[in-house]
Amino acid sequence: MKTLSDFSFRNKTVLLRADLNSDVHKDRVLLSERIKESAKTINELRRKKAKIVVLAHQGRPGKSDFLSLRQHAKLLNRFTKIKFVNDVVGDKANKAIKNLKQGQAILLDNVRGIKDEFHPEKARKNKLVKALVPLINIYVNDAFSVCHRKQTSIVLFPRYLKSCAGRLLEKEVNALKKIKLKDCLYILGGAKPEDNIKLLKGNKVLACGLFGQLCLIARGKNLGEQNKYLKKTIKNYNSVIKKLRKRLRNVEMPVDFAVKQRGGRKELKVEEFPSNYEIFDIGEETQERYVEEIRKAKIIFMKGPAGYCADRKFCKGTFVILRAVADNKGFSLIGGGHLSDAIEISGVSRGKFGHVSLSGGALLRFVAGEKLVGLEVLKDLRGELGGEKI
Ligand code: 3PG
């Protein structure tokens, strides 16, 4: 796989696929490690006198965190200099790319606003390919965390353009190559349960986040209002529950939760459900039990927060677990953009963990031994030469 060290970028127009996807609270995008780290790659390309076009996503169509990237540009500007262009494949984007000078950067709008992002199979007719490839010299993928997605901005550009890995992607891949996860304790949380199921192969698992709730439902528990919320929010809810039912061996589940009552935090035992309250965190007894397990572990992989960390009241479970993992003397791998952000506000030093990845689903698949389409195309010789014509 080629890296930023393998090309001369002077006066070259570079398409940088970054992952800026961040937590959103009340329509406000929160500053994330992904944003800070992406700024470093942008700065390296600026120093190398490239003309930089950043392509990224936020959320997915239909979800509440699906937003324009205007706020991301503002946040990026704390660490680099970049102009937001509220267009991706139209005249505005075309003009802005053509007008770029050496060392300048622009951020195009949310790539997931273009339907063809989800249709890489349409290759030559693809609007993103048709609009951007003729304007670009080199494609840089710095979004390891999206490399499991067979989406246009990840898999198609290397077919037509000279391509390489950005520094962030390079760093992730190098760190992960060193990791052996046999006999590992998995702490699985976050909001993407389907990913977690891939790791339920017999290792000891501490379930938290939405995943922990789904495990309880799969075991037959009715959580009341939260069941309704999960049915609405979780893609393929029924199939997730069905799959989980068969794989709960060695999975430890929450025994209590924190719910929101009159804007505050209230603890409820699992036996007190079904309840009219929605769940926002694991409860204190669950935290104690999980900390005991963490103390005994030799290798730990934690993915996703234990609760709704965008609201400080509900960070407690995540912070307690993170502190216990940090105190453990064994190797720890921390994954998921949201969890990485939670570390930042928890006050626990990043250096206390073996490796803090900014990826969630991609990392999990990598750990589960799957090939990531985004990495495969970068390794492909044709990808490196960008030989195909559009
Ligand atoms: C992530 O947050 O894991 C990446 O940005 C990928 O997002 P996705 O799961 O919506 O594809």
Coordinates of N, CA, C and O and ligand atoms in Angstrom, one line a residue, residues 17 19-22 34 57-60 65 112 118 145-149 151 192 195 336-338 358-362, ligand 1:
R17 N -10.2 11.5 0.9 CA -11.4 11.0 1.6 C -11.1 10.9 3.1 O -10.3 10.1 3.5
D19 N -12.6 10.8 7.2 CA -13.7 10.5 8.0 C -13.9 11.6 9.1 O -13.2 11.6 10.1
L20 N -14.9 12.5 8.9 CA -15.2 13.5 9.8 C -16.4 13.3 10.7 O -16.9 14.1 11.5
N21 N -17.0 12.1 10.4 CA -18.3 11.7 11.1 C -18.1 11.8 12.6 O -17.3 11.1 13.2
S22 N -18.9 12.7 13.2 CA -18.8 12.9 14.6 C -20.1 12.9 15.4 O -21.1 12.9 14.8
R34 N -11.5 12.6 15.2 CA -11.4 12.4 13.7 C -11.2 13.8 13.0 O -10.4 13.8 12.1
H57 N -18.3 12.3 5.0 CA -19.7 12.2 5.3 C -20.0 12.5 6.8 O -19.1 12.6 7.6
Q58 N -21.3 12.7 7.0 CA -21.8 12.8 8.4 C -23.1 12.1 8.4 O -24.1 12.5 7.7
G59 N -23.2 11.1 9.2 CA -24.5 10.3 9.4 C -24.9 9.6 8.1 O -24.1 9.4 7.2
R60 N -26.2 9.3 8.0 CA -26.7 8.7 6.8 C -28.1 9.3 6.5 O -28.8 9.7 7.5
D65 N -28.5 12.4 12.6 CA -27.2 13.0 12.5 C -26.7 13.2 11.1 O -25.5 13.5 10.9
R112 N -22.6 11.7 1.3 CA -23.8 10.8 1.4 C -25.1 11.5 1.0 O -26.2 10.8 1.0
F118 N -23.8 5.5 -2.7 CA -24.2 4.1 -2.3 C -24.3 3.2 -3.5 O -24.8 2.1 -3.3
S145 N -11.8 4.1 9.0 CA -13.0 3.8 9.6 C -14.2 3.6 8.7 O -15.3 3.2 9.1
V146 N -14.0 3.9 7.4 CA -15.1 3.7 6.4 C -14.7 2.6 5.4 O -15.4 2.3 4.5
C147 N -13.5 2.0 5.6 CA -13.0 1.1 4.6 C -13.7 -0.2 4.5 O -13.5 -1.0 3.6
H148 N -14.7 -0.5 5.4 CA -15.5 -1.7 5.3 C -16.8 -1.4 4.5 O -17.5 -2.3 4.2
R149 N -16.9 -0.1 4.1 CA -18.1 0.2 3.3 C -17.8 0.2 1.8 O -16.9 0.9 1.3
Q151 N -18.6 1.8 -0.8 CA -19.2 3.0 -1.2 C -18.3 3.7 -2.2 O -17.0 3.5 -2.1
K192 N -24.1 0.3 17.0 CA -24.2 -0.5 15.8 C -24.0 -2.0 16.1 O -23.0 -2.6 16.0
D195 N -22.6 -5.1 13.9 CA -21.1 -5.2 13.9 C -20.6 -6.1 15.0 O -19.8 -7.0 14.9
G336 N -13.7 2.8 17.9 CA -14.9 3.6 17.7 C -14.7 5.1 17.9 O -14.1 5.5 18.9
G337 N -15.1 5.9 16.9 CA -14.9 7.3 17.0 C -15.5 7.9 18.3 O -14.9 8.8 18.9
H338 N -16.7 7.4 18.6 CA -17.4 8.0 19.8 C -16.7 7.7 21.1 O -16.6 8.5 22.0
L358 N -9.6 5.2 15.8 CA -10.8 6.1 15.6 C -11.9 5.4 14.8 O -12.8 6.0 14.3
S359 N -11.7 4.1 14.6 CA -12.7 3.4 13.9 C -13.6 2.5 14.7 O -13.1 2.0 15.8
G360 N -14.8 2.2 14.2 CA -15.7 1.3 14.9 C -15.9 0.0 14.1 O -15.1 -1.0 14.3
G361 N -16.8 0.1 13.2 CA -17.2 -1.1 12.4 C -16.0 -1.6 11.6 O -15.8 -2.9 11.5
A362 N -15.2 -0.8 11.0 CA -14.1 -1.2 10.2 C -13.1 -2.0 11.1 O -12.6 -3.0 10.8
Ligands
3PG1 C1 -18.1 5.3 11.6 O1 -18.6 6.2 12.3 O2 -17.9 4.2 12.0 C2 -17.7 5.6 10.2 O3 -17.8 7.0 9.9 C3 -18.6 4.9 9.2 O4 -19.9 5.3 9.4 P1 -21.1 4.4 8.9 O5 -21.2 3.2 9.9 O6 -22.3 5.2 9.0 O7 -20.8 3.8 7.6

